[in-house]
XYZ file of C-alpha atoms in Angstrom:
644
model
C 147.587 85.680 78.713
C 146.514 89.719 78.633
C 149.091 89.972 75.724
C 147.530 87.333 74.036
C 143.968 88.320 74.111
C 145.628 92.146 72.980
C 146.587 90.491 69.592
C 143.205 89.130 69.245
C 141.151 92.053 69.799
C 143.345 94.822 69.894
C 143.951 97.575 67.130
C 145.457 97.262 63.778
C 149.147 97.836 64.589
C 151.006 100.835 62.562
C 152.195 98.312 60.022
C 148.669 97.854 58.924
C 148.299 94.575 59.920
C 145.936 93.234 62.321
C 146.863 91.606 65.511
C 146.668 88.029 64.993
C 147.650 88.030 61.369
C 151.404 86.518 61.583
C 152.493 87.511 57.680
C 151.274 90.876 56.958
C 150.964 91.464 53.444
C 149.408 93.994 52.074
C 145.775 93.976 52.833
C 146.280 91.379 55.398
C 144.132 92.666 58.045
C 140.572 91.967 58.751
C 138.183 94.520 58.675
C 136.121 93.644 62.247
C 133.657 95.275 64.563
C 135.620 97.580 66.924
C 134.784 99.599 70.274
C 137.012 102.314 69.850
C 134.036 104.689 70.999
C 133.674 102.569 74.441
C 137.582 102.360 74.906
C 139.695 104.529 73.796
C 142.812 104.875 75.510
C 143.941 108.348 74.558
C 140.622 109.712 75.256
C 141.131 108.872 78.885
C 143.238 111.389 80.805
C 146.020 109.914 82.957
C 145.511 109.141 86.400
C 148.439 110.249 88.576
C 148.473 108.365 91.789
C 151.358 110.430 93.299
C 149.307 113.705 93.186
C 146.929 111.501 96.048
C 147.671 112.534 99.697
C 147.949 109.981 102.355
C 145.076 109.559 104.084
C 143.422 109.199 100.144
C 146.218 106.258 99.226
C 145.343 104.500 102.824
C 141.704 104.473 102.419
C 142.178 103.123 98.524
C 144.461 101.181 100.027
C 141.714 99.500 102.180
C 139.528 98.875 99.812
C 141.752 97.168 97.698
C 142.664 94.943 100.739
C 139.016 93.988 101.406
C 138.677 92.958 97.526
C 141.575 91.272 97.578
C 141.163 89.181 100.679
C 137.645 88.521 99.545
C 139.272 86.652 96.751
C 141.839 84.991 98.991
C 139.219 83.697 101.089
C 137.673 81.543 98.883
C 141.074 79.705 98.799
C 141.608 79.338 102.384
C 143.731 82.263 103.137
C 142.999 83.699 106.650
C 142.386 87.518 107.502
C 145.604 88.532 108.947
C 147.217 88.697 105.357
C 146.230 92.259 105.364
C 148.178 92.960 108.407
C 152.214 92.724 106.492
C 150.467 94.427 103.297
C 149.758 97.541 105.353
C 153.535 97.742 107.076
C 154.369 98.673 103.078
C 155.612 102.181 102.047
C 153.386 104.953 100.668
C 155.178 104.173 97.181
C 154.633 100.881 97.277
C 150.740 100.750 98.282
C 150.474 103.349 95.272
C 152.005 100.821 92.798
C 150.235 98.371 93.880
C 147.237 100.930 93.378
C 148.042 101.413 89.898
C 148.279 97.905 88.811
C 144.978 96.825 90.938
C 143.110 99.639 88.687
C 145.018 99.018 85.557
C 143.891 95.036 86.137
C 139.987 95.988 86.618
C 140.597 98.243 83.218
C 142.035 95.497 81.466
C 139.554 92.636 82.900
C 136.142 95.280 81.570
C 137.270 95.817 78.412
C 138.188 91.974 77.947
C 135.023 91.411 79.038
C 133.150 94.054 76.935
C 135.389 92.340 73.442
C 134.184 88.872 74.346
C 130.515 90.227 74.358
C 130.602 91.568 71.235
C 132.356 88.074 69.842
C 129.713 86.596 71.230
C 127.382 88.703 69.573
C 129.346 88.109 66.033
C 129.080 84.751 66.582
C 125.141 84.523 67.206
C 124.412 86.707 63.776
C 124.022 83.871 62.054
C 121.807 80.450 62.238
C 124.871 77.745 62.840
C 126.516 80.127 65.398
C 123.302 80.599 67.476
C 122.435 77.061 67.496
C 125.938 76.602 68.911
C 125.681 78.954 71.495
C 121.825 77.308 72.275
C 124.176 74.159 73.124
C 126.115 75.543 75.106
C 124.779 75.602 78.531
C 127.061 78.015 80.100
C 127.330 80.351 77.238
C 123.839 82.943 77.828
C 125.431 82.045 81.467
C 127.678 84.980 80.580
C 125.824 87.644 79.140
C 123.422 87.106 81.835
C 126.282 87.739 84.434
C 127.303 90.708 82.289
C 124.188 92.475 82.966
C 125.697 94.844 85.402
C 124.908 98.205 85.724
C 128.636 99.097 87.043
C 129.707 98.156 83.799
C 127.335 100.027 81.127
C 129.249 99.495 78.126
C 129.034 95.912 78.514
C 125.853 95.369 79.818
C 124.527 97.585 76.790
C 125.448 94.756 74.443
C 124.711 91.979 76.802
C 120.943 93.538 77.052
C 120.671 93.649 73.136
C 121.414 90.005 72.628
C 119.327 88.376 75.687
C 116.837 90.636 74.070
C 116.619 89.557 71.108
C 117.402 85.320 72.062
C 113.861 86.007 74.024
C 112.388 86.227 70.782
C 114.138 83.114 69.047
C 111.522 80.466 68.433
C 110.834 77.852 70.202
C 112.285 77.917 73.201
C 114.579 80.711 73.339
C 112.619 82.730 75.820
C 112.713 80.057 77.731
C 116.563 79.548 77.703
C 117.228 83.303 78.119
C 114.934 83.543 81.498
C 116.832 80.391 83.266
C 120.052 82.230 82.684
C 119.005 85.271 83.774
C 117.316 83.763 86.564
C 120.491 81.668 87.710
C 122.357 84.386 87.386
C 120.357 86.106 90.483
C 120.824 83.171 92.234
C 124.675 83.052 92.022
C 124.390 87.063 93.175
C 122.356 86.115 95.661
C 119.475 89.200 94.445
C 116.521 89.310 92.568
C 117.073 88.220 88.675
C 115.350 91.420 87.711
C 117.336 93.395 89.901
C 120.505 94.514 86.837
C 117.804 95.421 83.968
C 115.948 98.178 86.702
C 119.578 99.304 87.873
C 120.173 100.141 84.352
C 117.010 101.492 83.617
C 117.454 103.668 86.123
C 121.031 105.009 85.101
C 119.875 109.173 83.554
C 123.435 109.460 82.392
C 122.970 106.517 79.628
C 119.844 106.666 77.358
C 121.021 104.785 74.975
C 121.215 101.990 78.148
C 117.817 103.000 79.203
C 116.395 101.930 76.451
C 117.810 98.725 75.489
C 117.030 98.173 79.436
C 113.005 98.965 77.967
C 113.796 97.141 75.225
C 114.772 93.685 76.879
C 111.639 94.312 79.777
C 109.099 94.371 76.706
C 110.782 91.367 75.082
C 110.899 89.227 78.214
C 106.994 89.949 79.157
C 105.561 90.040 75.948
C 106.933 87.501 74.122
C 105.070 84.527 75.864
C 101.953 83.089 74.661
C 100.285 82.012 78.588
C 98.603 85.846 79.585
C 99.027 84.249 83.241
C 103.029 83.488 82.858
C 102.700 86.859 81.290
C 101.420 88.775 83.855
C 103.335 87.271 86.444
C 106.341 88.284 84.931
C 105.313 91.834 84.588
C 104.417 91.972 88.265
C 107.757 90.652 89.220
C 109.303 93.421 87.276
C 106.841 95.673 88.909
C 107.749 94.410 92.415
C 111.463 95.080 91.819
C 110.996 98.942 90.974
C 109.826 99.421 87.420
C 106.641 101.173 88.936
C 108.882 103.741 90.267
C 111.010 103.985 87.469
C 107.724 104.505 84.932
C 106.995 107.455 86.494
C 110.615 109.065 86.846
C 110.952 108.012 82.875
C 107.486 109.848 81.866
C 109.498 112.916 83.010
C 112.567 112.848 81.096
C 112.617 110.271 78.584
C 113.875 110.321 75.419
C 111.618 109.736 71.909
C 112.893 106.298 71.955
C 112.464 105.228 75.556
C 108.983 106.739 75.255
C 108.567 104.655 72.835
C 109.270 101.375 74.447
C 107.386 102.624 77.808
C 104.420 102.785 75.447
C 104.704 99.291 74.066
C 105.148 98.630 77.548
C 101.592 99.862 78.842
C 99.475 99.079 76.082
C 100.657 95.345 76.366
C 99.386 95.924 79.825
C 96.229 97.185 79.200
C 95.741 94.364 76.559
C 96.419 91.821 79.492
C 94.422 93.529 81.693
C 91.352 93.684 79.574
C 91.582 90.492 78.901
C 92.093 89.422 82.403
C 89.057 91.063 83.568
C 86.868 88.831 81.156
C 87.262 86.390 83.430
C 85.132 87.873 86.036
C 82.181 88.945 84.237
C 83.959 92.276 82.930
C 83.768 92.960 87.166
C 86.631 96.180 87.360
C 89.185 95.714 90.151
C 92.486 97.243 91.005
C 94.999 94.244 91.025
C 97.167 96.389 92.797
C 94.896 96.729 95.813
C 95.419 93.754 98.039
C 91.980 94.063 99.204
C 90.231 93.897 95.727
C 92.302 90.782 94.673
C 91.224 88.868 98.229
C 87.373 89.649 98.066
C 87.779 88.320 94.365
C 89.647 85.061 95.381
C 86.896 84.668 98.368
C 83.944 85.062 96.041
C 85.532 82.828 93.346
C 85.862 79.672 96.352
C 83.132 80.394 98.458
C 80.873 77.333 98.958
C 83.686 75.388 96.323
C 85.784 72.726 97.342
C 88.744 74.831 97.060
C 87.638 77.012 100.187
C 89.247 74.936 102.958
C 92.411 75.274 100.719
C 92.125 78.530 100.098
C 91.715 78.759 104.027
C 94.629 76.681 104.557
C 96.626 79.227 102.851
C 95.598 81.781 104.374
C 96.883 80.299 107.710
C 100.391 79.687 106.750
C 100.426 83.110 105.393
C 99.868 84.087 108.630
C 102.881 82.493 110.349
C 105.181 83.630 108.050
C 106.118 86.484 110.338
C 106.787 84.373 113.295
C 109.604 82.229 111.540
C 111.787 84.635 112.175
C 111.301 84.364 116.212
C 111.055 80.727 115.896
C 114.591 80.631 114.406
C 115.749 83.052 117.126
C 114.373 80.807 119.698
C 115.965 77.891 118.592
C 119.554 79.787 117.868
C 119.513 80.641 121.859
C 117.852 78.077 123.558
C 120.577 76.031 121.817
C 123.707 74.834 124.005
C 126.658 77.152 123.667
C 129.956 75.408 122.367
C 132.620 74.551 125.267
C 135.112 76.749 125.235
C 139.078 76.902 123.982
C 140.432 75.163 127.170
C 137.733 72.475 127.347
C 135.935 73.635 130.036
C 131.952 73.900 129.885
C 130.932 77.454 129.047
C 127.782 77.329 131.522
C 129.964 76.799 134.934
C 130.930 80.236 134.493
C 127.560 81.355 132.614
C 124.124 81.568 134.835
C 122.653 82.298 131.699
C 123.751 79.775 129.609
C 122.453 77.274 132.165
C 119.036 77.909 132.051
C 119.129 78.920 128.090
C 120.603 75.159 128.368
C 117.533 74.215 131.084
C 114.949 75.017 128.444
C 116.489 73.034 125.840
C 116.416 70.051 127.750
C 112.332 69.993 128.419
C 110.588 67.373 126.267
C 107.158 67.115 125.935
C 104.938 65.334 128.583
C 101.472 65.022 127.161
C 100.938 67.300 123.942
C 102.531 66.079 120.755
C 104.543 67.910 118.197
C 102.494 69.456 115.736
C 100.428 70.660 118.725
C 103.054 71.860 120.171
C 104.163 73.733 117.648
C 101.208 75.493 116.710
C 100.818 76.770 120.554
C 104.076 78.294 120.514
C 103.578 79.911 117.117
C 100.641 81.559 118.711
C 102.258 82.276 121.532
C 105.099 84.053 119.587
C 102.653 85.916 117.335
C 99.234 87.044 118.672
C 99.856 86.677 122.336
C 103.118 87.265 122.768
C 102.887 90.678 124.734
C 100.548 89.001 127.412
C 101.153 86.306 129.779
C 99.214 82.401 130.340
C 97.238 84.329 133.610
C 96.253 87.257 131.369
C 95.342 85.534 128.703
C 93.099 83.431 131.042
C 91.876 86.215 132.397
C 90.751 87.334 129.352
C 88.822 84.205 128.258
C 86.981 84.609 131.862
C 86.170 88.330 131.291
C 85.180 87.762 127.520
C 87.396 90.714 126.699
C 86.968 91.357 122.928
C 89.422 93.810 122.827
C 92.537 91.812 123.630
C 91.490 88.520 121.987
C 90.165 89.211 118.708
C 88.135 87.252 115.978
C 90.925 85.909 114.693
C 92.826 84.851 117.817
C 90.168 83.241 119.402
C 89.639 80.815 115.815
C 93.423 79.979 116.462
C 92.760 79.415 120.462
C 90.227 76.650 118.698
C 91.941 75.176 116.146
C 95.102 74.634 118.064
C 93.633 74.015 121.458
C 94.492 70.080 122.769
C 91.794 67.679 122.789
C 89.440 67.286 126.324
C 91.342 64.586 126.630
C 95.164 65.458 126.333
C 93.856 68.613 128.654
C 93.032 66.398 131.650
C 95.744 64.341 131.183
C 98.149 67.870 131.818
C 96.534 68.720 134.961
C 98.148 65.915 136.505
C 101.185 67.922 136.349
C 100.066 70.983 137.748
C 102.572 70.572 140.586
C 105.355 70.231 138.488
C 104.636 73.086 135.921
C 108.132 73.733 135.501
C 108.797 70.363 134.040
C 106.731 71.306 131.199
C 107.468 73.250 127.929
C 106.023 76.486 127.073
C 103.428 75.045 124.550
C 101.894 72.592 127.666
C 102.255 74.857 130.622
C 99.820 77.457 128.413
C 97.707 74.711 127.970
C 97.515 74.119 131.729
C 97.245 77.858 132.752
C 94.011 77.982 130.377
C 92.526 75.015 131.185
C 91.230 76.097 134.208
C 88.646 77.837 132.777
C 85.530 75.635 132.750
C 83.869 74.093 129.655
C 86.560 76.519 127.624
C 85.915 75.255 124.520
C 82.857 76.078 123.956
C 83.110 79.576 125.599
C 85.946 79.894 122.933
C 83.215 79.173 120.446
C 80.633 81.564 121.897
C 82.960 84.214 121.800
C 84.092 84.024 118.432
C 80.189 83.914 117.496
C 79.747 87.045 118.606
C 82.776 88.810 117.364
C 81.569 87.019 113.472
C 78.102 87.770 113.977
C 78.005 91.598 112.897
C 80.124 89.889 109.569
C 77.741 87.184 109.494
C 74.316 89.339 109.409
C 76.114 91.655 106.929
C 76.957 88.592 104.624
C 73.657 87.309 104.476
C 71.135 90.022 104.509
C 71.766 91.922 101.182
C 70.938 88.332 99.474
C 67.691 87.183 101.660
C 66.290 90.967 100.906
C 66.715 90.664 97.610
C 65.596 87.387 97.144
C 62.818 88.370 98.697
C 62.454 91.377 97.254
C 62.123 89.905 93.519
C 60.217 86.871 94.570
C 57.700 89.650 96.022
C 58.127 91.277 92.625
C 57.519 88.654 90.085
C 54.128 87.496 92.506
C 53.086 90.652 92.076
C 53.986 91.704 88.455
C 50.821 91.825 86.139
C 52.975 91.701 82.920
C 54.953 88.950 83.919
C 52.499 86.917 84.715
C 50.581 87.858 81.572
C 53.948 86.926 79.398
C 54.012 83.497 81.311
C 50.309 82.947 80.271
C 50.977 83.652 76.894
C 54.095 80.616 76.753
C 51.177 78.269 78.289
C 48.860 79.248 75.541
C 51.575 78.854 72.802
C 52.600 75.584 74.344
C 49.236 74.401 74.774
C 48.513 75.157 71.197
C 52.128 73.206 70.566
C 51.174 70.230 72.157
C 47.820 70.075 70.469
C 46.467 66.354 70.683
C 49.154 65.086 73.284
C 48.480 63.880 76.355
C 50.165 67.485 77.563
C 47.263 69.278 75.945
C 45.441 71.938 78.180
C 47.617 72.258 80.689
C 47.309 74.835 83.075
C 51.021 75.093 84.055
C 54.354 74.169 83.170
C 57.604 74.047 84.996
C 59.241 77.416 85.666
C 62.570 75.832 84.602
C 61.556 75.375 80.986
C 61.786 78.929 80.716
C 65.613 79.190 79.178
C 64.685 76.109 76.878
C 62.810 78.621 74.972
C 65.723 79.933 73.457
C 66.977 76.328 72.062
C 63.378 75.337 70.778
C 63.365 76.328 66.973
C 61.255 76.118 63.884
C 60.844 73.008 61.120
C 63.720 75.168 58.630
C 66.025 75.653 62.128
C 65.848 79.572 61.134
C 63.767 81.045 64.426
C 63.139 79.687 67.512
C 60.342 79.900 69.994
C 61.920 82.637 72.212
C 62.149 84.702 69.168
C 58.316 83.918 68.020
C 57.441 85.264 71.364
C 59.336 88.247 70.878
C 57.200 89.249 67.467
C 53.656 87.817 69.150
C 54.748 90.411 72.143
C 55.779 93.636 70.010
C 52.500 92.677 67.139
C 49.731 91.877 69.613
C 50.590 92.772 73.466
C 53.135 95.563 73.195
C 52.132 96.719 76.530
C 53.953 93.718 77.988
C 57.066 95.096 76.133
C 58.637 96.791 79.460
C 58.150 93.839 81.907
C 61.299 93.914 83.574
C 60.871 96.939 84.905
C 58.127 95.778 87.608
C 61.482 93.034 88.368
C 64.063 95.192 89.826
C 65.519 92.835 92.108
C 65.544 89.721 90.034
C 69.129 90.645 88.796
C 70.845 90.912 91.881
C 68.608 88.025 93.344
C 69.323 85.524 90.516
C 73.208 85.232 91.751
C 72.039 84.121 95.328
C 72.216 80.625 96.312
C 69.604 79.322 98.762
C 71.524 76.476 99.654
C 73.919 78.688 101.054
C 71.522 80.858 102.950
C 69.862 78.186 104.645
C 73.202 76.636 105.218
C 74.148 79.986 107.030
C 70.911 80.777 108.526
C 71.320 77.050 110.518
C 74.492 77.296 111.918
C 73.936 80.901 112.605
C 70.842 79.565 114.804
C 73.000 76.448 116.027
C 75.231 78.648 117.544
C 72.459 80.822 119.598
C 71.185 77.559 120.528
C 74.777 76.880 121.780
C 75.477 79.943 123.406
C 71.808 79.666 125.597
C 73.345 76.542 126.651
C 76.404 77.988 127.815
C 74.538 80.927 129.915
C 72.023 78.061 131.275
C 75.842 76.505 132.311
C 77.047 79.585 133.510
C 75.234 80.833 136.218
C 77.279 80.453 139.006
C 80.160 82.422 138.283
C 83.576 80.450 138.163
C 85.695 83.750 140.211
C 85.389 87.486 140.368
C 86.918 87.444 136.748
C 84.352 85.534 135.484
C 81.775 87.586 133.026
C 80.457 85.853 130.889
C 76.688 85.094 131.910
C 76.836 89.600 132.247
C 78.553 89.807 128.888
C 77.025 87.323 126.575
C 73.843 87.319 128.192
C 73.496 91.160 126.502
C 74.368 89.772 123.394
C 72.399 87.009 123.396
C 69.652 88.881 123.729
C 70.418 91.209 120.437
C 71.320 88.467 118.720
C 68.256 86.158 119.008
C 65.928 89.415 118.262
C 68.164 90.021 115.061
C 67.674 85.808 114.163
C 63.988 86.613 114.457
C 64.280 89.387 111.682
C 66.527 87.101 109.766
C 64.063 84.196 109.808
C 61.214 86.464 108.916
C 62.871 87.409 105.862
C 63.736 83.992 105.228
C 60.412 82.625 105.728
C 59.278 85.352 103.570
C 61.488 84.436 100.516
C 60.403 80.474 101.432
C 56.951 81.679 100.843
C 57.652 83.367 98.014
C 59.711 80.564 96.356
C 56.444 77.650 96.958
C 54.935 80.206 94.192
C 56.998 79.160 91.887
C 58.626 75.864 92.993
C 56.096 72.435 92.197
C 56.338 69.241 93.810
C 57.750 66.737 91.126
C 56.213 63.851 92.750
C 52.945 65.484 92.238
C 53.311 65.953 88.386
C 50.851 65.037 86.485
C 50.158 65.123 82.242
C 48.487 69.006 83.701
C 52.493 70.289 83.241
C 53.078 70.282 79.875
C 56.826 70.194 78.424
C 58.187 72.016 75.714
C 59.452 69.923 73.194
């Protein structure tokens, strides 16, 4: 078969006649692209394998022997087929050497030929529909993209780089190959193009590397699909490899890296415009959450968004829940047929755990107690963690433990239900005989809740605050501005004079939400409307009223705030104090020496309802403020005219 492919690709023989041509006449070859500069045989010096001492042929010799019993493997041959290959003779393990490296020669340059055929084939519009048809024919060149291999995976880069740009769909054809071709290597699909960008040695396969990265992010017309793709080639190393290439590129790869990073900025630029122009660094974890939180707050996408934030968080654990089902898992019997855990203490009670159903909680419960357990709590025991709940100890249970203590703690009733097995605690799993331990603690739900109060209400305060002083702050302003108020009394006039000989005539008011609808209210010839009429009256006649906004600093920052969600905060923050006075009133008669929480919450209750005092001042204030401006619509009368 290797003698066959040679009189396909090989050289024109000495005769002049090209392999593959039977009847050589004169002029009978074909004149073809050849890769004489990637393999040239009597470029390559000759390897002597006798010149090798021993200890260099036995550890080649290994090698080989792993490679080869990899392949044997996968058709049932066993390991022990090394064991006669090594009993050979030094001469013989260094012929069989020589034709294991002569095969591997042979195999890349096939490999590299039937690349470039491929690439032959594709120049034209029939063959690259053909190869579109095929489904297992970019298969190849996407497997080809090897960085061991440069030669070929120089041409295999050119053509996936240039089917990316094929319309319609062959960007779309190119990335499934490329990404099932990670898949069958079992590595990232982006993994071959950074190897090879990262070869120094091989500039020309740097850049076709830069070449194929630009074509496979830029080329699509969805900015999100495109920036996702960027930030997977990011993630796999390009990052690092920008910064090693701004050292010692070439005028070609510097080149591409630019194309690279303006197409960035481009995406970037326009990704910000969907936040108000707001500048963030989207490679600062903390910037991109505070955005996602803003965008959902007070949405119907924020229990989702919380949802997802959950899982995230037991991603870490799955890796000890694996473990803990891999060992509490019965060992196999052994060769003879004898049970493994007569002679194994250990494996008995691994086996002993395995056998414990549940009594009382149910699955899901279950299963979210022991993911706690495994994750949060899992350097303290059921007593200290009830000792902790007793003491109110902030510093071992934290804001976010104790919201998982009360979103995964069992119902009142499944909790009373698993103190009738207090005397047989053993009997119960892990999940249940936490449950029990905790559930001594009196009323523990809501001291759960009382203690997460006061580890959110620092966050709370700081939440809230900035908005209720500013709203404040600019309702104060615009009750006490002068020129504002002169402005507004110069829209009644003009409306007044408007709605000369309608019932809306002489007003002495209008609704404050009529304002922007001065801006859509236009002349008889639709050239100017009424905000712009204003504008000239202002300037001509009352140019003192020019600079108005300037006696409104706060109006800016106070026109994003919603009261609905202030109020909404300011009532459960005030449901909970209410809550936790109800829990000291509960609480005076300690439950043991442990037990500190009338000492420790009693403090912060305290602090806390003085601070909801200053926090309903300033809301009462802004209140206040608001009536100025806010009229009752059932008390509207033909007094409040309307701009029409």
């Amino acid at each position: 078969m290797v003698g066959q492919l040679e009189t396909w690709f090989g050289r024109p023989k000495k005769g002049g006649v090209g392999g593959g041509l039977r009847n050589g006449g004169e002029g009978g070859s074909l004149a073809r692209p050849h890769s004489e500069s990637d393999f040239n045989d009597s470029e390559e010096p000759e390897f002597s394998w006798d010149n090798l001492d021993d200890n260099t042929v036995n550890e080649l010799f290994e090698k080989m022997l792993v490679s080869l019993i990899t392949f044997f493997m996968l058709h049932s041959a066993l390991q022990e087929k090394k064991e006669p290959l090594r009993t050979h003779p030094m001469m013989t393990k260094k012929e069989m050497l020589r034709y294991h490296g002569s095969y591997f020669k042979n195999h890349d340059r096939l490999q590299h030929e039937c690349i470039r055929c491929l690439r032959a084939i594709m120049n034209n519009t029939v063959g690259l529909k053909m190869v579109f048809q095929q489904q297992d024919a970019l298969m190849v060149i996407a497997r080809s993209l090897d960085a061991s291999k440069q030669s070929v995976m120089y041409e295999a880069a050119k053509l996936l780089a240039a089917v990316c740009l094929v319309q319609p769909n062959g960007h779309e054809i190119a990335l499934a190959a490329i990404a099932t071709s990670g898949e069958l290597r079992r590595k990232e699909r982006f993994t071959p193009i950074i190897d090879g960008l990262l070869i120094k040695s091989n500039d020309a396969l740097r850049v076709v590397c830069m070449q194929l990265i630009n074509a496979i992010v830029t080329t699509p017309d969805d900015m999100d699909f495109r920036i996702h793709l960027r930030n997977e080639f990011m993630r796999m190393g390009l990052s690092d490899a920008l910064e090693l290439l701004s050292k010692d590129a070439s005028e070609d790869l510097v080149k591409q890296v630019k194309i690279f990073q303006e197409n960035r900025e481009e995406d970037y630029e326009e990704f910000m415009q969907r936040f108000d122009n707001v500048r963030l660094e989207l490679d600062d974890p903390v910037d991109c959450f505070d955005v996602l939180k803003n965008l959902v707050t007070d949405t119907p996408s924020e229990p989702y968004f919380l949802s997802i934030l959950q899982h995230l968080l037991f991603i870490r654990d799955d890796t000890l829940i694996s473990l803990a089902e891999r060992f509490s898992s019965k060992p196999p019997k052994t060769l003879d047929g004898t049970d493994s855990k007569s002679g194994d203490p250990s494996a008995s009670s691994t086996s002993g755990k395995k056998v414990k159903d549940l009594k009382v909680l149910d699955g899901k419960s279950a299963q979210n107690l022991s993911i706690l357990l495994g994750g949060s709590l899992k350097h303290m025991s059921y007593r200290n963690v009830q000792r902790c709940i007793l003491r109110c100890d902030d510093s071992l249970l934290s804001g976010s433990v104790l919201d998982q203590l009360i979103a995964y703690l069992p119902p009142p009733d499944q909790l009373k239900k698993l103190e009738e097995y207090k005397d047989r605690y053993d009997e119960l799993t892990e999940a249940e005989q936490f449950a029990v331990t905790i559930a001594e603690v009196k009323r523990l739900l809501p001291r759960l809740k009382s203690m997460s109060f006061k580890q959110h209400y620092a966050e709370m305060v700081q939440d809230i605050k900035p908005d209720i002083v500013a709203g404040t702050a600019a309702c104060e302003e615009i009750k006490q501005s002068k020129k504002f108020a002169n402005v507004l009394e110069l829209i009644l006039l003009i409306g007044n004079y408007m709605n000369t000989g309608s019932r809306n005539a002489q007003a002495f008011g209008f609704e404050i939400s009529y304002l922007p609808k001065l801006s859509s209210t236009k002349d008889v010839e639709n050239k100017m409307t009424l905000l712009h009429f204003l504008v000239e009256t202002v300037e001509k006649k009352f140019p003192e009223l020019i600079n108005f906004g300037e006696e409104l600093a706060h109006v800016d920052r106070a026109a994003r705030v919603s009261t609905d969600s202030l109020q909404k905060a300011l009532r459960l923050m005030d449901s909970s104090i209410r809550n936790l006075e109800m829990d000291l009133a509960n609480s005076k008669v300690p439950q043991g020496e442990d037990d500190l929480f009338a000492q420790v919450m009693g403090v912060s209750f305290h602090c806390k309802v003085y601070m909801q005092k200053r926090m309903g001042i300033f809301g009462k204030g802004l209140g206040v403020a608001l009536l100025c401006f806010v009229s009752d619509d059932g008390r509207q009368s033909s007094n409040l005219f309307k701009i029409t």
